[in-house]
């Protein structure tokens, strides 16, 4: 078959790599590079070259089994990293790094701070109480994070200076969006990633030399017609197949994989039906500006408090929380000045220290969107159209790759050949996709 794939993030790359084994694949990408959130920048400073990631950065074998398998199959090396987390509150002057007791109490006055000690008690309590939520169905119903914290009488310090900043860093989302997360969905993610326990946490890794290495390795193996910097304008389904209208003109295909964001997919469909509009239209996105820079003022004032993930709580209420990733710690970079990637913080960064500016969009999780995700089976594979993307899961790299493998499986291409473990949520998704293979010829 001739298959068009629109979008070259991990879902599109995975789809192209797998489907091109047996089909004629054309990959459309609006950007001037392939990779989507896999975005590595070659930076030269003081005569040295650095490959710095600004989108996808970390993974671990336990929670990213498909990605780990892919990297191993491609022969792409990885190395250990740290997932340390720090908070700086401009209004109160609070700083802490949750890595060790020494860094947790890097400000010794916090040993006698009732607010800080109360936050620590709430952290212990949260780890103890949150797992009980996993015994309830994860159907998108139930309280939001804000409602649950209020009803369970958790303190403001725990909410504002620990849990919400940590989730904001994980999902690259503002605190207001995090507070609207369905609590059971959030807890299920944390449990799957062993974040509700102190011991036996996953050991995180980064791609050695930058995540672009795996994109290059994929491209070296496939025979794909790459249309880079070629945005698609329209997707029209008809009885014989699918017509793709792009900057290159109109082309006919047998199937199409929309490996772009849900809102982008819906906008491209010239003939979206009611179910496509209802499901795709319910999954929103938050756009974030990411800046790669060397301005250390976005990090905690005390160097001892510097962490891989740093959240700045601004003094002014109208400013949003600012997340800064210290790439030196994450990628083990040795440089005189720290390389940082900050989200939605450009007004705080010295322009002379800016190296790159990017814009990324991340899926939003609320009751409406979680319920819509559960209806994926209603549209997947219908009318010769497939939807691939991390938005079907928790929004991370593994979710995007899993969606690609599910589509490949439904189209008769099985990878990996040996079983790879999945979370309960991912298993449910895989069970739904099995029904789609039966509809390919009919649709």
mmCIF file of C-alpha atoms in Angstrom, residues 113-385:
data_model
loop_
_atom_site.group_PDB
_atom_site.id
_atom_site.type_symbol
_atom_site.label_atom_id
_atom_site.label_comp_id
_atom_site.label_asym_id
_atom_site.label_seq_id
_atom_site.Cartn_x
_atom_site.Cartn_y
_atom_site.Cartn_z
ATOM 1 C CA UNK A 113 10.245 26.350 59.702
ATOM 2 C CA UNK A 114 6.706 25.157 60.588
ATOM 3 C CA UNK A 115 5.598 25.666 56.973
ATOM 4 C CA UNK A 116 8.489 23.635 55.562
ATOM 5 C CA UNK A 117 8.137 20.859 58.136
ATOM 6 C CA UNK A 118 4.394 20.807 57.426
ATOM 7 C CA UNK A 119 5.154 20.378 53.730
ATOM 8 C CA UNK A 120 7.437 17.449 54.522
ATOM 9 C CA UNK A 121 4.711 15.815 56.615
ATOM 10 C CA UNK A 122 2.262 16.224 53.741
ATOM 11 C CA UNK A 123 4.737 14.645 51.317
ATOM 12 C CA UNK A 124 5.005 11.563 53.543
ATOM 13 C CA UNK A 125 1.222 11.507 53.968
ATOM 14 C CA UNK A 126 0.666 11.818 50.213
ATOM 15 C CA UNK A 127 2.940 8.859 49.477
ATOM 16 C CA UNK A 128 1.003 6.849 52.058
ATOM 17 C CA UNK A 129 -2.545 7.808 51.013
ATOM 18 C CA UNK A 130 -2.383 8.302 47.236
ATOM 19 C CA UNK A 131 -2.036 4.603 46.241
ATOM 20 C CA UNK A 132 -5.555 3.935 47.545
ATOM 21 C CA UNK A 133 -6.870 5.940 44.593
ATOM 22 C CA UNK A 134 -5.570 3.261 42.227
ATOM 23 C CA UNK A 135 -8.259 0.886 43.468
ATOM 24 C CA UNK A 136 -10.884 3.045 41.742
ATOM 25 C CA UNK A 137 -11.668 3.080 38.014
ATOM 26 C CA UNK A 138 -9.660 5.532 35.900
ATOM 27 C CA UNK A 139 -12.494 6.671 33.651
ATOM 28 C CA UNK A 140 -11.891 10.410 33.647
ATOM 29 C CA UNK A 141 -14.477 10.960 36.371
ATOM 30 C CA UNK A 142 -13.887 11.893 39.983
ATOM 31 C CA UNK A 143 -12.265 14.944 41.551
ATOM 32 C CA UNK A 144 -9.547 17.096 40.063
ATOM 33 C CA UNK A 145 -6.206 17.455 41.806
ATOM 34 C CA UNK A 146 -7.292 20.816 43.250
ATOM 35 C CA UNK A 147 -10.555 19.376 44.586
ATOM 36 C CA UNK A 148 -8.909 16.325 46.096
ATOM 37 C CA UNK A 149 -6.150 18.292 47.844
ATOM 38 C CA UNK A 150 -8.774 20.646 49.262
ATOM 39 C CA UNK A 151 -11.075 17.848 50.428
ATOM 40 C CA UNK A 152 -8.188 15.932 52.020
ATOM 41 C CA UNK A 153 -6.959 19.119 53.720
ATOM 42 C CA UNK A 154 -3.435 19.127 52.349
ATOM 43 C CA UNK A 155 -1.474 22.280 53.113
ATOM 44 C CA UNK A 156 -0.818 25.117 50.699
ATOM 45 C CA UNK A 157 2.938 24.620 50.992
ATOM 46 C CA UNK A 158 2.703 21.023 49.776
ATOM 47 C CA UNK A 159 0.405 22.038 46.927
ATOM 48 C CA UNK A 160 2.180 25.219 45.799
ATOM 49 C CA UNK A 161 5.825 24.451 46.608
ATOM 50 C CA UNK A 162 6.060 20.742 45.861
ATOM 51 C CA UNK A 163 3.355 18.746 44.079
ATOM 52 C CA UNK A 164 2.136 21.284 41.512
ATOM 53 C CA UNK A 165 5.675 22.504 40.642
ATOM 54 C CA UNK A 166 6.840 18.898 40.224
ATOM 55 C CA UNK A 167 3.909 18.022 37.946
ATOM 56 C CA UNK A 168 4.409 21.285 36.026
ATOM 57 C CA UNK A 169 7.988 20.244 35.306
ATOM 58 C CA UNK A 170 6.949 16.749 34.230
ATOM 59 C CA UNK A 171 4.204 17.836 31.839
ATOM 60 C CA UNK A 172 5.622 21.235 30.832
ATOM 61 C CA UNK A 173 2.274 22.705 31.834
ATOM 62 C CA UNK A 174 1.198 25.729 33.890
ATOM 63 C CA UNK A 175 0.001 25.138 37.435
ATOM 64 C CA UNK A 176 -3.591 26.023 36.543
ATOM 65 C CA UNK A 177 -3.683 23.123 34.068
ATOM 66 C CA UNK A 178 -2.080 20.749 36.566
ATOM 67 C CA UNK A 179 -4.721 21.549 39.182
ATOM 68 C CA UNK A 180 -7.404 20.503 36.677
ATOM 69 C CA UNK A 181 -5.840 17.056 36.203
ATOM 70 C CA UNK A 182 -8.176 14.227 37.265
ATOM 71 C CA UNK A 183 -6.504 13.076 40.473
ATOM 72 C CA UNK A 184 -6.728 9.364 39.664
ATOM 73 C CA UNK A 185 -5.082 9.910 36.267
ATOM 74 C CA UNK A 186 -2.212 11.788 37.902
ATOM 75 C CA UNK A 187 -1.752 9.157 40.606
ATOM 76 C CA UNK A 188 -1.819 6.339 38.060
ATOM 77 C CA UNK A 189 1.019 8.006 36.160
ATOM 78 C CA UNK A 190 3.018 8.537 39.345
ATOM 79 C CA UNK A 191 2.477 4.935 40.420
ATOM 80 C CA UNK A 192 3.474 3.579 36.999
ATOM 81 C CA UNK A 193 6.674 5.621 37.228
ATOM 82 C CA UNK A 194 7.324 4.511 40.825
ATOM 83 C CA UNK A 195 7.091 8.087 42.058
ATOM 84 C CA UNK A 196 4.986 7.137 45.088
ATOM 85 C CA UNK A 197 7.861 5.316 46.724
ATOM 86 C CA UNK A 198 11.176 6.383 48.162
ATOM 87 C CA UNK A 199 13.142 3.231 47.318
ATOM 88 C CA UNK A 200 13.547 1.274 44.052
ATOM 89 C CA UNK A 201 12.816 4.223 41.806
ATOM 90 C CA UNK A 202 13.690 3.846 38.097
ATOM 91 C CA UNK A 203 17.156 4.810 36.936
ATOM 92 C CA UNK A 204 16.780 7.447 34.273
ATOM 93 C CA UNK A 205 18.932 7.772 31.165
ATOM 94 C CA UNK A 206 19.612 10.156 28.268
ATOM 95 C CA UNK A 207 20.674 9.399 24.713
ATOM 96 C CA UNK A 208 24.439 9.742 24.480
ATOM 97 C CA UNK A 209 25.348 12.628 22.196
ATOM 98 C CA UNK A 210 21.783 13.936 22.041
ATOM 99 C CA UNK A 211 18.445 12.404 21.107
ATOM 100 C CA UNK A 212 19.016 13.278 17.430
ATOM 101 C CA UNK A 213 21.253 10.195 17.346
ATOM 102 C CA UNK A 214 18.269 7.857 17.267
ATOM 103 C CA UNK A 215 16.545 9.909 14.535
ATOM 104 C CA UNK A 216 19.674 9.623 12.388
ATOM 105 C CA UNK A 217 19.827 5.874 13.053
ATOM 106 C CA UNK A 218 16.188 5.403 12.025
ATOM 107 C CA UNK A 219 16.676 7.336 8.796
ATOM 108 C CA UNK A 220 19.750 5.281 7.944
ATOM 109 C CA UNK A 221 17.626 2.124 7.982
ATOM 110 C CA UNK A 222 14.485 3.126 6.107
ATOM 111 C CA UNK A 223 13.455 3.802 2.529
ATOM 112 C CA UNK A 224 10.977 6.636 3.009
ATOM 113 C CA UNK A 225 10.044 9.556 0.777
ATOM 114 C CA UNK A 226 10.790 12.431 3.178
ATOM 115 C CA UNK A 227 8.948 15.702 2.582
ATOM 116 C CA UNK A 228 10.659 18.085 5.006
ATOM 117 C CA UNK A 229 9.401 21.679 5.297
ATOM 118 C CA UNK A 230 6.314 20.520 3.406
ATOM 119 C CA UNK A 231 3.204 21.315 5.456
ATOM 120 C CA UNK A 232 0.008 19.435 4.633
ATOM 121 C CA UNK A 233 -3.006 21.661 4.068
ATOM 122 C CA UNK A 234 -5.838 19.169 3.613
ATOM 123 C CA UNK A 235 -6.722 15.481 3.968
ATOM 124 C CA UNK A 236 -9.700 14.287 1.924
ATOM 125 C CA UNK A 237 -10.981 10.718 2.236
ATOM 126 C CA UNK A 238 -12.882 9.054 -0.630
ATOM 127 C CA UNK A 239 -13.981 5.572 -1.725
ATOM 128 C CA UNK A 240 -10.644 4.684 -3.361
ATOM 129 C CA UNK A 241 -8.298 6.102 -0.738
ATOM 130 C CA UNK A 242 -7.017 9.394 0.643
ATOM 131 C CA UNK A 243 -5.972 12.590 -1.132
ATOM 132 C CA UNK A 244 -3.215 14.605 0.577
ATOM 133 C CA UNK A 245 -2.894 18.264 -0.404
ATOM 134 C CA UNK A 246 0.442 19.839 0.510
ATOM 135 C CA UNK A 247 2.956 22.374 -0.698
ATOM 136 C CA UNK A 248 4.088 19.652 -3.121
ATOM 137 C CA UNK A 249 0.606 19.345 -4.666
ATOM 138 C CA UNK A 250 -2.106 16.664 -4.461
ATOM 139 C CA UNK A 251 -1.215 12.983 -4.053
ATOM 140 C CA UNK A 252 -3.275 9.823 -3.642
ATOM 141 C CA UNK A 253 -2.641 7.212 -0.951
ATOM 142 C CA UNK A 254 -4.299 4.038 0.275
ATOM 143 C CA UNK A 255 -4.051 4.938 3.982
ATOM 144 C CA UNK A 256 -3.045 7.955 6.050
ATOM 145 C CA UNK A 257 -1.461 8.110 9.503
ATOM 146 C CA UNK A 258 -2.045 11.460 11.180
ATOM 147 C CA UNK A 259 0.966 11.545 13.503
ATOM 148 C CA UNK A 260 0.467 15.181 14.443
ATOM 149 C CA UNK A 261 -1.310 16.702 17.432
ATOM 150 C CA UNK A 262 -4.997 15.913 17.838
ATOM 151 C CA UNK A 263 -6.076 19.492 17.123
ATOM 152 C CA UNK A 264 -3.848 19.614 14.042
ATOM 153 C CA UNK A 265 -5.280 16.324 12.800
ATOM 154 C CA UNK A 266 -8.829 17.599 13.143
ATOM 155 C CA UNK A 267 -7.983 20.835 11.334
ATOM 156 C CA UNK A 268 -6.517 18.893 8.387
ATOM 157 C CA UNK A 269 -9.560 16.671 7.855
ATOM 158 C CA UNK A 270 -11.732 18.130 5.114
ATOM 159 C CA UNK A 271 -14.551 15.731 5.961
ATOM 160 C CA UNK A 272 -14.293 15.040 9.695
ATOM 161 C CA UNK A 273 -17.323 13.135 10.960
ATOM 162 C CA UNK A 274 -19.118 13.714 14.260
ATOM 163 C CA UNK A 275 -17.039 11.182 16.189
ATOM 164 C CA UNK A 276 -13.747 12.598 14.938
ATOM 165 C CA UNK A 277 -14.868 16.096 15.854
ATOM 166 C CA UNK A 278 -16.052 14.989 19.294
ATOM 167 C CA UNK A 279 -12.959 12.966 20.226
ATOM 168 C CA UNK A 280 -10.132 14.934 18.622
ATOM 169 C CA UNK A 281 -11.769 18.248 19.481
ATOM 170 C CA UNK A 282 -11.837 17.355 23.173
ATOM 171 C CA UNK A 283 -8.058 16.846 23.454
ATOM 172 C CA UNK A 284 -6.507 20.277 23.742
ATOM 173 C CA UNK A 285 -2.910 21.500 23.703
ATOM 174 C CA UNK A 286 -0.884 24.055 25.623
ATOM 175 C CA UNK A 287 1.816 25.894 23.645
ATOM 176 C CA UNK A 288 5.061 26.635 25.483
ATOM 177 C CA UNK A 289 8.016 28.761 24.471
ATOM 178 C CA UNK A 290 11.298 26.999 25.219
ATOM 179 C CA UNK A 291 14.561 28.939 25.367
ATOM 180 C CA UNK A 292 18.030 27.403 25.381
ATOM 181 C CA UNK A 293 20.320 29.818 27.212
ATOM 182 C CA UNK A 294 23.172 30.283 29.696
ATOM 183 C CA UNK A 295 21.508 32.645 32.191
ATOM 184 C CA UNK A 296 21.968 31.052 35.634
ATOM 185 C CA UNK A 297 19.526 33.507 37.227
ATOM 186 C CA UNK A 298 16.705 31.097 36.347
ATOM 187 C CA UNK A 299 18.269 28.513 38.685
ATOM 188 C CA UNK A 300 18.196 28.602 42.511
ATOM 189 C CA UNK A 301 20.532 31.185 44.045
ATOM 190 C CA UNK A 302 22.424 28.554 46.033
ATOM 191 C CA UNK A 303 24.421 26.291 43.745
ATOM 192 C CA UNK A 304 23.835 23.454 46.195
ATOM 193 C CA UNK A 305 20.142 23.705 45.324
ATOM 194 C CA UNK A 306 20.672 23.392 41.570
ATOM 195 C CA UNK A 307 18.869 20.351 40.187
ATOM 196 C CA UNK A 308 18.079 18.777 36.849
ATOM 197 C CA UNK A 309 14.521 20.143 37.067
ATOM 198 C CA UNK A 310 14.120 23.575 38.651
ATOM 199 C CA UNK A 311 10.873 25.452 39.272
ATOM 200 C CA UNK A 312 10.840 29.185 39.996
ATOM 201 C CA UNK A 313 7.778 30.487 41.846
ATOM 202 C CA UNK A 314 7.657 34.204 40.948
ATOM 203 C CA UNK A 315 6.982 36.971 43.430
ATOM 204 C CA UNK A 316 4.351 38.573 41.203
ATOM 205 C CA UNK A 317 1.046 36.688 41.255
ATOM 206 C CA UNK A 318 0.348 37.438 37.589
ATOM 207 C CA UNK A 319 3.479 35.535 36.529
ATOM 208 C CA UNK A 320 3.290 31.779 35.968
ATOM 209 C CA UNK A 321 5.628 29.196 37.450
ATOM 210 C CA UNK A 322 8.801 28.914 35.399
ATOM 211 C CA UNK A 323 10.480 25.575 34.723
ATOM 212 C CA UNK A 324 14.199 25.378 33.908
ATOM 213 C CA UNK A 325 16.038 22.197 33.003
ATOM 214 C CA UNK A 326 19.759 22.244 33.795
ATOM 215 C CA UNK A 327 21.186 20.411 30.813
ATOM 216 C CA UNK A 328 24.655 20.115 32.351
ATOM 217 C CA UNK A 329 23.205 17.841 35.013
ATOM 218 C CA UNK A 330 20.830 16.013 32.677
ATOM 219 C CA UNK A 331 23.328 15.367 29.871
ATOM 220 C CA UNK A 332 26.569 15.432 31.899
ATOM 221 C CA UNK A 333 27.872 18.474 30.028
ATOM 222 C CA UNK A 334 31.108 20.067 31.214
ATOM 223 C CA UNK A 335 31.051 23.805 30.496
ATOM 224 C CA UNK A 336 32.060 27.016 32.235
ATOM 225 C CA UNK A 337 28.474 28.289 32.185
ATOM 226 C CA UNK A 338 25.335 26.214 32.692
ATOM 227 C CA UNK A 339 23.255 25.328 29.663
ATOM 228 C CA UNK A 340 19.583 25.763 30.559
ATOM 229 C CA UNK A 341 16.275 25.139 28.819
ATOM 230 C CA UNK A 342 13.524 27.315 30.310
ATOM 231 C CA UNK A 343 9.815 27.292 29.545
ATOM 232 C CA UNK A 344 7.766 30.477 29.226
ATOM 233 C CA UNK A 345 10.514 32.530 30.842
ATOM 234 C CA UNK A 346 11.919 34.630 27.994
ATOM 235 C CA UNK A 347 11.128 37.907 29.787
ATOM 236 C CA UNK A 348 13.492 36.837 32.597
ATOM 237 C CA UNK A 349 16.406 35.773 30.410
ATOM 238 C CA UNK A 350 19.269 38.070 29.424
ATOM 239 C CA UNK A 351 18.908 38.334 25.611
ATOM 240 C CA UNK A 352 22.678 38.184 25.198
ATOM 241 C CA UNK A 353 22.627 34.688 26.737
ATOM 242 C CA UNK A 354 19.916 33.229 24.509
ATOM 243 C CA UNK A 355 21.166 30.459 22.207
ATOM 244 C CA UNK A 356 17.951 29.138 20.651
ATOM 245 C CA UNK A 357 14.201 29.805 20.847
ATOM 246 C CA UNK A 358 11.604 27.094 20.150
ATOM 247 C CA UNK A 359 7.868 26.561 20.553
ATOM 248 C CA UNK A 360 6.439 23.199 21.604
ATOM 249 C CA UNK A 361 2.864 22.147 22.301
ATOM 250 C CA UNK A 362 1.924 19.674 25.041
ATOM 251 C CA UNK A 363 -1.418 17.891 25.532
ATOM 252 C CA UNK A 364 -3.805 19.079 28.230
ATOM 253 C CA UNK A 365 -5.303 16.599 30.702
ATOM 254 C CA UNK A 366 -8.708 17.260 32.216
ATOM 255 C CA UNK A 367 -11.914 15.283 32.674
ATOM 256 C CA UNK A 368 -13.124 15.987 29.145
ATOM 257 C CA UNK A 369 -9.882 15.031 27.407
ATOM 258 C CA UNK A 370 -9.327 11.894 29.510
ATOM 259 C CA UNK A 371 -12.834 10.681 28.628
ATOM 260 C CA UNK A 372 -12.167 11.396 24.946
ATOM 261 C CA UNK A 373 -8.950 9.372 24.997
ATOM 262 C CA UNK A 374 -10.911 6.325 26.131
ATOM 263 C CA UNK A 375 -12.928 6.524 22.876
ATOM 264 C CA UNK A 376 -9.939 6.127 20.552
ATOM 265 C CA UNK A 377 -11.270 2.816 19.238
ATOM 266 C CA UNK A 378 -14.295 4.581 17.739
ATOM 267 C CA UNK A 379 -12.194 6.392 15.118
ATOM 268 C CA UNK A 380 -8.946 4.435 14.844
ATOM 269 C CA UNK A 381 -8.597 2.807 11.427
ATOM 270 C CA UNK A 382 -11.920 4.114 10.166
ATOM 271 C CA UNK A 383 -12.114 5.535 6.638
ATOM 272 C CA UNK A 384 -8.497 4.555 5.930
ATOM 273 C CA UNK A 385 -7.351 6.953 8.660
#
